[in-house]
Every structure is written in C-alpha cells, then in structure tokens.
PDB file of C-alpha atoms in Angstrom:
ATOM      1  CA  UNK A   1       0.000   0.000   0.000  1.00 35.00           C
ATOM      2  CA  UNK A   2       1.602   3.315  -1.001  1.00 34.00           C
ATOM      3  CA  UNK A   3       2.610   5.959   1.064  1.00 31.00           C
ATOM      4  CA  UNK A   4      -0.349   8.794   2.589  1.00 32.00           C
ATOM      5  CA  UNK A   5       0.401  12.338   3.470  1.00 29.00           C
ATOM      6  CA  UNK A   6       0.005  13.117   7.354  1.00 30.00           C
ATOM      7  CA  UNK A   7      -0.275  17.319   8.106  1.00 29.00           C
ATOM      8  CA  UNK A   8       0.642  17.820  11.497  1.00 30.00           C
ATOM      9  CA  UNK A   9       0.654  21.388  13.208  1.00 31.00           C
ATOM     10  CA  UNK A  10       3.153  20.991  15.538  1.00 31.00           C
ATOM     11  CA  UNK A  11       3.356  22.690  19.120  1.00 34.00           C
ATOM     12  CA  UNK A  12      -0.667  22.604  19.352  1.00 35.00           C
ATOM     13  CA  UNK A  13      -1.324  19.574  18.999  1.00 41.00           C
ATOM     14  CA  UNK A  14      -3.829  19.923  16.054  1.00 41.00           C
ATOM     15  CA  UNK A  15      -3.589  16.862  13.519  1.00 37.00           C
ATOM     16  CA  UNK A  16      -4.834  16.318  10.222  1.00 31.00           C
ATOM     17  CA  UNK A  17      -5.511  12.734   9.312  1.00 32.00           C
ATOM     18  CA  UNK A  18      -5.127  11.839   5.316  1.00 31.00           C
ATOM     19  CA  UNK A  19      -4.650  15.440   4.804  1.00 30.00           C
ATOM     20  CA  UNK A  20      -8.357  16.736   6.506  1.00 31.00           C
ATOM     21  CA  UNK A  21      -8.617  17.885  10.206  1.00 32.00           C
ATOM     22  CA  UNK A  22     -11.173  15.451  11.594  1.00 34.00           C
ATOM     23  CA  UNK A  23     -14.050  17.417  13.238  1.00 33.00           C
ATOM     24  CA  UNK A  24     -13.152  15.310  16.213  1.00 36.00           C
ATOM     25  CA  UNK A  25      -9.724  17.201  16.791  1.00 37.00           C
ATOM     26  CA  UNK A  26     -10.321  19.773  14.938  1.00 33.00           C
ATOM     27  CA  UNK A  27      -9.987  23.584  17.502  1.00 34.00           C
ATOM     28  CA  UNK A  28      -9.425  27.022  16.954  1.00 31.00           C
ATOM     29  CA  UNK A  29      -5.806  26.552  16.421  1.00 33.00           C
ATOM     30  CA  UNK A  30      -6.560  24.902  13.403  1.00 32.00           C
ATOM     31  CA  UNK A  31      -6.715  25.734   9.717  1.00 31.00           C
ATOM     32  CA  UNK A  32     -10.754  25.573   9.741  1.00 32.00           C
ATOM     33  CA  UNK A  33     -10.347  27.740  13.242  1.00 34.00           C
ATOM     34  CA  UNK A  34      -9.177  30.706  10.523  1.00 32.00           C
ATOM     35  CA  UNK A  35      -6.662  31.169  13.557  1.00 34.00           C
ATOM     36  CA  UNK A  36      -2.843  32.588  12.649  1.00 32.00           C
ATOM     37  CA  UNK A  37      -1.017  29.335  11.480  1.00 32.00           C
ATOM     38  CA  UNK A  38       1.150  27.500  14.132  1.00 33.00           C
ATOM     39  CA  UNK A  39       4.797  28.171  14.070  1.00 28.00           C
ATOM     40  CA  UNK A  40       5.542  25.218  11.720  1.00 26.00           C
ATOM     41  CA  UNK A  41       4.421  22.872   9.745  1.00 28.00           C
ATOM     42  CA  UNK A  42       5.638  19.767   8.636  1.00 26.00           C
ATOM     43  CA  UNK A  43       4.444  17.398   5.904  1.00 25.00           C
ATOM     44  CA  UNK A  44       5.602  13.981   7.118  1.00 27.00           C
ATOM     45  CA  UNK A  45       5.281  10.820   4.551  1.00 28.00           C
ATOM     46  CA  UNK A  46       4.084   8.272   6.267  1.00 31.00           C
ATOM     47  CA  UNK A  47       2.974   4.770   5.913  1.00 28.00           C
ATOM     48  CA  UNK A  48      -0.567   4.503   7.830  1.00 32.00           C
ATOM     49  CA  UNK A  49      -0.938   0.724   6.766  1.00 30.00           C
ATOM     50  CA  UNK A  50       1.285  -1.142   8.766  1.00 32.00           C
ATOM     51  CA  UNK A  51       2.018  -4.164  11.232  1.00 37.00           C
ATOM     52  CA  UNK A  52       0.937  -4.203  14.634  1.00 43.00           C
ATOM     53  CA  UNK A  53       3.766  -3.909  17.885  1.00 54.00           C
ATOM     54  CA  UNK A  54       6.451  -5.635  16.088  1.00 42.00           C
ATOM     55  CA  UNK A  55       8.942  -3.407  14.207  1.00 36.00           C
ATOM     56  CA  UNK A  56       6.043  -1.456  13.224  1.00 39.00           C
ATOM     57  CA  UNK A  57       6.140   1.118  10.239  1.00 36.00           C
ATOM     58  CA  UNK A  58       5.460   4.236  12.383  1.00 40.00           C
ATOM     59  CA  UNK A  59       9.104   3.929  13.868  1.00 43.00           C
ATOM     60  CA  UNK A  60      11.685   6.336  12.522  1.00 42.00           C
ATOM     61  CA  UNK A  61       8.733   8.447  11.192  1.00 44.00           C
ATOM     62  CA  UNK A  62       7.313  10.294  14.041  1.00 47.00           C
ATOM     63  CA  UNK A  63       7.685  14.001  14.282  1.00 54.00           C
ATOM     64  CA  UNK A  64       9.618  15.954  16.728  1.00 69.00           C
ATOM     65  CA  UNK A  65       7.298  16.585  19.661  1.00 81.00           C
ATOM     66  CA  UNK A  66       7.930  19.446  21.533  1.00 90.00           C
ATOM     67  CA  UNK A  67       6.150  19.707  25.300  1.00 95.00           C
ATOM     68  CA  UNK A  68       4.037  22.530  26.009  1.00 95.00           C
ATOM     69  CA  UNK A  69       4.720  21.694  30.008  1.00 96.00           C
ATOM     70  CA  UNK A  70       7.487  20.635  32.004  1.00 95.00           C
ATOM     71  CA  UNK A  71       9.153  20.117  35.227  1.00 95.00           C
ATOM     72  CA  UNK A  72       7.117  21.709  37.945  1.00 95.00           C
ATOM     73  CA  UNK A  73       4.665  23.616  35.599  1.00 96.00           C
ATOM     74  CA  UNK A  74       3.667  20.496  34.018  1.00 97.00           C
ATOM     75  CA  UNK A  75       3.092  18.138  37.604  1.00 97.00           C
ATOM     76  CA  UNK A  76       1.192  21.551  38.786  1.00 97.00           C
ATOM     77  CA  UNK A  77      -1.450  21.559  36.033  1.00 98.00           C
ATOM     78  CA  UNK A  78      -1.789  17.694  36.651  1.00 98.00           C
ATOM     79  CA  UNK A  79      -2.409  17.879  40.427  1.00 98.00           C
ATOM     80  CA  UNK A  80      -5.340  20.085  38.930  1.00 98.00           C
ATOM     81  CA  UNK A  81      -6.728  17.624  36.917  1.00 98.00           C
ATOM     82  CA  UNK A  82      -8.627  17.920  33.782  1.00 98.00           C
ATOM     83  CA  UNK A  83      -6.107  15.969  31.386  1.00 98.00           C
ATOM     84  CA  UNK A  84      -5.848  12.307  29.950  1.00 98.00           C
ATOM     85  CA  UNK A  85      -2.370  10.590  30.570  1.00 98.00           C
ATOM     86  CA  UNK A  86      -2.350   7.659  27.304  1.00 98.00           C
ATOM     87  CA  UNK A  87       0.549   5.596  28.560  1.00 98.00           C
ATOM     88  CA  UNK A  88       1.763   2.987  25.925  1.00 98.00           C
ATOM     89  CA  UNK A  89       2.236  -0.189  27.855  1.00 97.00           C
ATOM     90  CA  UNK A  90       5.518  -0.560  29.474  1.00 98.00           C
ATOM     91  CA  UNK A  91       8.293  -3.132  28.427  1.00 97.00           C
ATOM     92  CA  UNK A  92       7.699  -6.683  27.289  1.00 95.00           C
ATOM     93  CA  UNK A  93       9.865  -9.488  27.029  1.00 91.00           C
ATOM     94  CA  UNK A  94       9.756  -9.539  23.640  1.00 77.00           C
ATOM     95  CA  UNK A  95       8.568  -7.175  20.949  1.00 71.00           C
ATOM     96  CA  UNK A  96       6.583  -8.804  17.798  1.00 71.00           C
ATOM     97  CA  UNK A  97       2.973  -8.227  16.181  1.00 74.00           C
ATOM     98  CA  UNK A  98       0.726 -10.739  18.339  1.00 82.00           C
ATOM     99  CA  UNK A  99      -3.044  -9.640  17.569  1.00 83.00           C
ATOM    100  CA  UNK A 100      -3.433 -12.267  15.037  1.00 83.00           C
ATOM    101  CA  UNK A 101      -2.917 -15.196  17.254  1.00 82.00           C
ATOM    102  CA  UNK A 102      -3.801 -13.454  20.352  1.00 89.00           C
ATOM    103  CA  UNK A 103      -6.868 -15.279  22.731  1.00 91.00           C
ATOM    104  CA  UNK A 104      -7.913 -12.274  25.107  1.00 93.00           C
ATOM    105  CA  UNK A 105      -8.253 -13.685  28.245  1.00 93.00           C
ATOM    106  CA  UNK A 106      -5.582 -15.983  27.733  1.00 95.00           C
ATOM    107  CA  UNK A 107      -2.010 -14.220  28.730  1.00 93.00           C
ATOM    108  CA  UNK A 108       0.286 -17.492  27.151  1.00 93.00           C
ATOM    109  CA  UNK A 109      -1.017 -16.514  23.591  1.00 93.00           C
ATOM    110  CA  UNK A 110       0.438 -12.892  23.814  1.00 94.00           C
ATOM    111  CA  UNK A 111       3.746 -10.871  24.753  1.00 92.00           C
ATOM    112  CA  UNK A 112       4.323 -10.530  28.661  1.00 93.00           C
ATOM    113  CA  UNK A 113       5.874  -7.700  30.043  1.00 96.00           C
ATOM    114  CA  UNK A 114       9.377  -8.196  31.544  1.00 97.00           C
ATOM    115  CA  UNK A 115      10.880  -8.021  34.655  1.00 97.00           C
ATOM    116  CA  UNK A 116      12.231  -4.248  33.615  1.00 97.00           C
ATOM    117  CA  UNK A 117       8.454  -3.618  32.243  1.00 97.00           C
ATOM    118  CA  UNK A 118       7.093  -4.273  35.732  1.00 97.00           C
ATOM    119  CA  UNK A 119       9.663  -2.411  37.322  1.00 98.00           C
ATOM    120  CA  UNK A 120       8.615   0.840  35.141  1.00 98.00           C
ATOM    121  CA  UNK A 121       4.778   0.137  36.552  1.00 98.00           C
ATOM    122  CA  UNK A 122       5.731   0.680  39.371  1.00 98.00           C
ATOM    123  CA  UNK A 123       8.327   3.473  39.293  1.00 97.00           C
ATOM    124  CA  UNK A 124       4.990   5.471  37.509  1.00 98.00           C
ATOM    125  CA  UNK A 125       2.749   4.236  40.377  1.00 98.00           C
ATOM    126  CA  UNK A 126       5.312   5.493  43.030  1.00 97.00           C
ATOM    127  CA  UNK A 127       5.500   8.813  41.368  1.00 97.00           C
ATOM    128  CA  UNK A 128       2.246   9.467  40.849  1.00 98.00           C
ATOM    129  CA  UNK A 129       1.914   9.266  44.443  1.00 97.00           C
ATOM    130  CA  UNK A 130       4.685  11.140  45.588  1.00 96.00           C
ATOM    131  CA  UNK A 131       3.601  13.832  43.105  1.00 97.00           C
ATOM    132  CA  UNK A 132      -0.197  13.578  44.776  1.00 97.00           C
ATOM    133  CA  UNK A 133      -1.436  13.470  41.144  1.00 98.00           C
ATOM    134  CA  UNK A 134      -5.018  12.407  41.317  1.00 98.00           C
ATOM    135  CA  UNK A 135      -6.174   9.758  39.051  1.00 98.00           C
ATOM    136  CA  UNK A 136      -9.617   8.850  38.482  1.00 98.00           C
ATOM    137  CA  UNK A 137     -10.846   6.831  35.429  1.00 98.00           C
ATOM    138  CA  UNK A 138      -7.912   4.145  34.360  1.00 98.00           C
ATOM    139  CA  UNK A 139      -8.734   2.483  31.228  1.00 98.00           C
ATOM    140  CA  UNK A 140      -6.939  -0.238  29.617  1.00 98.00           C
ATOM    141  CA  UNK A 141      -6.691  -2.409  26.269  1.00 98.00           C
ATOM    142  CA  UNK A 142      -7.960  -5.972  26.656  1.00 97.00           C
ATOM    143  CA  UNK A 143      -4.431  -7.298  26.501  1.00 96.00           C
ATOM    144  CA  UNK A 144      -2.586  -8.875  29.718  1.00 96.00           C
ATOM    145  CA  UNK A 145       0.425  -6.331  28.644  1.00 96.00           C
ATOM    146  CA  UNK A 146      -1.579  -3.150  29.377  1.00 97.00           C
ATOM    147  CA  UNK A 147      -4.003  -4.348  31.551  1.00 98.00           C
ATOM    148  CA  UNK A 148      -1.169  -5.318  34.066  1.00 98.00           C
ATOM    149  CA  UNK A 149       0.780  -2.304  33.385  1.00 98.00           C
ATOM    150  CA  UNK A 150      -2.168  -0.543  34.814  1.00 98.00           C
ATOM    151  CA  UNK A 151      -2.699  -2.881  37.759  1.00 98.00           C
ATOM    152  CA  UNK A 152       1.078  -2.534  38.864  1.00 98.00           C
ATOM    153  CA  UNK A 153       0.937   1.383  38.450  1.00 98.00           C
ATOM    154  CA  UNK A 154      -2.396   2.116  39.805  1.00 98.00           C
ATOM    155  CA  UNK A 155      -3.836  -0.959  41.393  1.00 98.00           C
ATOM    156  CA  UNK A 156      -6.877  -0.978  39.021  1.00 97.00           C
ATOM    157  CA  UNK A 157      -8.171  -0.710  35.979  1.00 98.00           C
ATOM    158  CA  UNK A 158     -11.167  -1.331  33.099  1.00 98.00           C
ATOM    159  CA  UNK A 159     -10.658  -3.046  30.508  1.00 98.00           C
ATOM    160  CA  UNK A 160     -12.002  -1.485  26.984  1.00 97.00           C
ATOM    161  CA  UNK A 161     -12.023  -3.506  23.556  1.00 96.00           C
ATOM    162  CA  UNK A 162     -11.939   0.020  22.286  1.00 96.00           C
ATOM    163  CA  UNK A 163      -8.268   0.216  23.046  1.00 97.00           C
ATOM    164  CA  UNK A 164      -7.521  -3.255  21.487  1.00 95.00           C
ATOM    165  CA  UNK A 165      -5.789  -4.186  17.925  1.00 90.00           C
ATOM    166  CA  UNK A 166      -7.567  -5.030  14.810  1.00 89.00           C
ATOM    167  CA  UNK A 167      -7.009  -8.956  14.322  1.00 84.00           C
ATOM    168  CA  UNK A 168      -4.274  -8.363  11.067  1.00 84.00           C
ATOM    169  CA  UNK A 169      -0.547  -8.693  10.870  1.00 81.00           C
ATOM    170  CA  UNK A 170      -1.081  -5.033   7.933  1.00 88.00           C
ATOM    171  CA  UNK A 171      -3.728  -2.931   8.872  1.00 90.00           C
ATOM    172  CA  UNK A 172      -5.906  -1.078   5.890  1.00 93.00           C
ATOM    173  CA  UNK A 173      -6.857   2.533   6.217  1.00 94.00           C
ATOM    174  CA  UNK A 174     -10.142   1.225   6.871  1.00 95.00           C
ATOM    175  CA  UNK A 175      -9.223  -0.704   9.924  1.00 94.00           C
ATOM    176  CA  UNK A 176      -6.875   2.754  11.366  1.00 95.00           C
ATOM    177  CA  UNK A 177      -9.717   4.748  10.668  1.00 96.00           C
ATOM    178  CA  UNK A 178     -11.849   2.122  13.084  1.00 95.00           C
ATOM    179  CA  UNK A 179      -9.131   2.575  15.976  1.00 96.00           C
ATOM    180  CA  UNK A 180      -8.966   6.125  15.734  1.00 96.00           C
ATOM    181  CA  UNK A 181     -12.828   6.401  16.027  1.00 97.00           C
ATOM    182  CA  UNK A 182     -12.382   3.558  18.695  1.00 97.00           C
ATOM    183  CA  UNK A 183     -10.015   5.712  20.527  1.00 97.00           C
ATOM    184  CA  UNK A 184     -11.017   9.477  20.016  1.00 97.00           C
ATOM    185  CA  UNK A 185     -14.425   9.164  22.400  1.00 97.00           C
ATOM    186  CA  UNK A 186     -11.866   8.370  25.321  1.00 97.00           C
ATOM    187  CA  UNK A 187      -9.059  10.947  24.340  1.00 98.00           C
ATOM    188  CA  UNK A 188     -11.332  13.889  24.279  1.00 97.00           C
ATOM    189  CA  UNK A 189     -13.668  12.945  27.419  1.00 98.00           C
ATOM    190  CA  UNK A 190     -13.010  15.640  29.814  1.00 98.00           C
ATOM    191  CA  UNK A 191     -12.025  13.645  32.995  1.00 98.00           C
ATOM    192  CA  UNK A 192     -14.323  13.844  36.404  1.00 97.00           C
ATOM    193  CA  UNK A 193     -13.340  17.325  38.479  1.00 97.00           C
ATOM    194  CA  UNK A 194     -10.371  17.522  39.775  1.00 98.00           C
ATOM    195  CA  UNK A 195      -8.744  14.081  38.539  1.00 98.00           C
ATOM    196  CA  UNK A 196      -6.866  12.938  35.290  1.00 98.00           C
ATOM    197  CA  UNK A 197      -8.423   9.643  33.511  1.00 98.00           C
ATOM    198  CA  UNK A 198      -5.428   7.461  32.495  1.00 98.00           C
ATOM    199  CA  UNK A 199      -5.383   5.172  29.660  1.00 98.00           C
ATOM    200  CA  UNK A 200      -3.203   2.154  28.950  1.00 98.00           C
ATOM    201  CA  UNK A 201      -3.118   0.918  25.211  1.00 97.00           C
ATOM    202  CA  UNK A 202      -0.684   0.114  22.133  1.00 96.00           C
ATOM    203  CA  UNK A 203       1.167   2.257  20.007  1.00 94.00           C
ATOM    204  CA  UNK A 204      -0.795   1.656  16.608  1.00 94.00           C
ATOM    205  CA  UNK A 205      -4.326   2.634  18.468  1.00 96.00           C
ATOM    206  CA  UNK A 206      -2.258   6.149  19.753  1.00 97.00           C
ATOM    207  CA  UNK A 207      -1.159   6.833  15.984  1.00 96.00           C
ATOM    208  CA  UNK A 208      -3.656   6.234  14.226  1.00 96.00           C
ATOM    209  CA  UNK A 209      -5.577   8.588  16.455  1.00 96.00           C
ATOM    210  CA  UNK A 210      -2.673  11.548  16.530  1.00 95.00           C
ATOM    211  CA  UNK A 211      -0.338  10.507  13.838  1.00 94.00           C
ATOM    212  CA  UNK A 212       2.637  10.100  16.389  1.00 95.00           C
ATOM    213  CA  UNK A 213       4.129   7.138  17.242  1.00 95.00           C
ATOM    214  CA  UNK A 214       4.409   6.484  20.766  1.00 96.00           C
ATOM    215  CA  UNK A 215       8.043   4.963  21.234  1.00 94.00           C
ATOM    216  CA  UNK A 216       9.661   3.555  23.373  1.00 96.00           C
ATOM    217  CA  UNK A 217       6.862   0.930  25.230  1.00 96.00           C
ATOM    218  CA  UNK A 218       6.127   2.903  28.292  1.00 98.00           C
ATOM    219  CA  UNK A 219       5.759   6.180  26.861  1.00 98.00           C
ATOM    220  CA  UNK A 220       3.202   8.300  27.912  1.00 98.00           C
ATOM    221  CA  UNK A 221       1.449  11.369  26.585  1.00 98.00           C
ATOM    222  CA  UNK A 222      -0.238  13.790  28.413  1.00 98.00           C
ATOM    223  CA  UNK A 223      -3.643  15.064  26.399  1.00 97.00           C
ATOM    224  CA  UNK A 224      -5.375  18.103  26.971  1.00 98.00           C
ATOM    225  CA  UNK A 225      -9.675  17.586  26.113  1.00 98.00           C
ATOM    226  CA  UNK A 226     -11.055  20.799  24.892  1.00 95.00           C
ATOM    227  CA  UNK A 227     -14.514  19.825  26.358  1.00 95.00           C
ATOM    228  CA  UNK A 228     -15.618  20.603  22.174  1.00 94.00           C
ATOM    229  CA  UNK A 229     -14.664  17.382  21.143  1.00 93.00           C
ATOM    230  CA  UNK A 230     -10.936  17.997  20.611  1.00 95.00           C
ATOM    231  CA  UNK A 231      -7.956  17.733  22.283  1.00 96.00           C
ATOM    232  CA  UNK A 232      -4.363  19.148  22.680  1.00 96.00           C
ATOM    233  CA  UNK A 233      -1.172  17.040  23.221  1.00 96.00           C
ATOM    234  CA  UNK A 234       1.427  18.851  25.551  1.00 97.00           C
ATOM    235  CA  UNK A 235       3.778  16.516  26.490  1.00 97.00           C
ATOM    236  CA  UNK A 236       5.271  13.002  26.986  1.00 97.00           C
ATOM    237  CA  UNK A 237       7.243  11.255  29.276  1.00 97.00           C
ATOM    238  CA  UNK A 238       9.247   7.556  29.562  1.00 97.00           C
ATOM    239  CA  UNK A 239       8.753   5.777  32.823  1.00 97.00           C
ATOM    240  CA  UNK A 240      11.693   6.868  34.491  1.00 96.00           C
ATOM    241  CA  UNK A 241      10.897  10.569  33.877  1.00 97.00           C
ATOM    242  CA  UNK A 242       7.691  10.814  36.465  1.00 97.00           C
ATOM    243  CA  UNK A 243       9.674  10.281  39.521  1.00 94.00           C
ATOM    244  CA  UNK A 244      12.490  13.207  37.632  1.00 94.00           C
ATOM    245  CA  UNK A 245       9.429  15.765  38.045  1.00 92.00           C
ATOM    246  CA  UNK A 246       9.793  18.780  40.114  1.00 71.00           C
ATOM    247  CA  UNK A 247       7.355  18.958  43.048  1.00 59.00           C
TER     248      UNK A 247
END
C-alpha cells in the first residue's frame, strides 16, 4: 500500500488525518479555526498501513514533539486535573505483532511484560503518588500487557475492547480509521473534576488517532480535552521521567 500524506501542526497539537482535520480534533488553532497558522508545519510521509507492535512502520517516522509543560509547571497543572495521561504499555519481554494469534483472556497466547516492564509500573505508580497526582478513570486495552501495566501502576483498571488491535498482521486505512474512532471518544472525554483519567493501550491505536508514534513501550502522553470534542497534546514522558518531576 503506497505511502499517505500526514499534516501535522506541531506545538498545538492539532492533527490532520489523510490530509483533513477530523471534526473530532479539529480547535481554533486549526486551519478551519481561521486562527494565525502555528509556528511550523511539517508534511511527514508516512505509511498509515502497517504491522501491529512488532517493528512497526510508524518507527523512525514520528515528528519531533515538543512539550508545552514541564518540570514543575507540568506536575502543577496535573495535580489540577482535567487531562488524559495515554501511557503505551511498558516493556515486554519480547517485541513482535501478536493480535493475530492473540486469545484475550488468555495471557500465554500474547507478549508478557518483563521483569524491567514491571519495574517501570511501578516506578509510575510510586510517582504518581509522591507527586499527589489524582487519578480517576484508568482504562486499559484488553491485553494482559496493558491491563497489568495498569494494575502494577495504579492498582486498578477497566478493561475497553476500544483500546484493542484489529485482528491483522497489515492494517488497511479502513481498519486505522476504526481505531482512531475507537479511541477518540476516550481521548477527548473531559475527565471527572479535579482528577486525570489514564489510559493504557498500544502504540498503533495512539497513531492512528494523533499521527505520532508512541516509542519507546512505556511512553506516555499527556492530552489536553477541549470539552468541544478535541484535544491538545502537551507533552510526553518515559517511565523513568515521572519520579524526575519537580514537586
């Protein structure tokens, strides 16, 4: 399947899908806003089609994401609440595309997180608590990888098919058009008052609904809902970062 073009405003966090903002995401900071364009713009090739958590196409291809909030400014806004934390899940022992032949419910048919992925659960947990970020929702994909990833860092979870693969080794556009809309309902749900919904899932599900590839496994992106149906990205941090913050 041949290449598709990917328009993505970055530093707001405004993304155009197949070369149309998607009313979904689309805000005021966008092209149909009529705002003042964004400081740049970059027109990234990229293959949309492509192989699940294996060596998948999106690698290599991501654009340079620059945080809106850091350090202290960034674990103040959380402690506010009002934000959705997507966390990719952390380290497994292996990494190869597994939806095909994966049995949900059944943890020997999939990849298992590694001793160093359950250590990273648990550094997040630990900081999230020394930070006193309040979490409320915490949502996960139906796959042992992310569902224990959430356990370990938060000591529950729900499980959403939502967050899960399609069932192919090469996905169509169709079937990343299906896990963005899968996705987008939970990214742009403003969290209840005064807490931050967290969501564990897969890489592919997170690009196909932002056009940035989450790398490495444990990554986590910090999403702003606009309460209009859209939503800003502005920031991301690996595992080991959260307990780095500034209190």
């Amino acid at each position: 399947m041949g290449s598709n073009k990917i328009k993505i405003w970055v530093g707001v966090g405004v993304y155009s899908l197949l070369g149309a903002v998607p009313a979904a995401v689309a805000s005021s900071d966008s092209p149909s806003g009529h705002a003042q364009p964004p400081q740049a713009e970059i027109l990234v090739e990229q293959r949309l089609a492509q192989g699940g958590e294996g060596g998948e196409g999106g690698e290599g291809a991501t654009p340079t994401f620059q945080d809106r909030l850091t350090g202290a400014d960034l674990v103040n806004a959380l402690r506010q609440g009002g934000y959705v934390i997507y966390f990719r899940h952390a380290q497994t022992e292996k990494d190869y595309a597994d939806q095909v032949s994966a049995t949900m419910g059944d943890c020997s048919t999939q990849r298992m997180l590694s001793e160093v992925g359950w250590q990273q659960a648990r550094t997040i947990g630990k900081a999230f608590q020394n930070l006193q970020i309040p979490v409320g929702q915490v949502y996960s994909s139906e796959y042992c990888r992310a569902w224990q990833t959430a356990d370990l860092a938060f000591g529950r979870y729900e499980k959403r098919a939502a967050l899960n693969f399609p069932p192919a080794e090469e996905y169509t556009e169709e079937q990343v058009q299906q896990m963005r809309a899968a996705v987008m309902p939970m990214l742009t749900a403003l969290p209840a008052s005064g807490t931050n919904t967290v969501i564990v899932g897969h890489d592919d599900v997170f690009e196909a609904a932002t056009g940035i590839y989450p790398e490495p496994q444990g990554v986590a992106y910090v999403v702003k809902p606009d309460g209009q149906g859209g939503f800003e990205l502005v920031a991301n941090l690996l595992p080991e970062e959260w307990a780095q913050l500034s209190q």
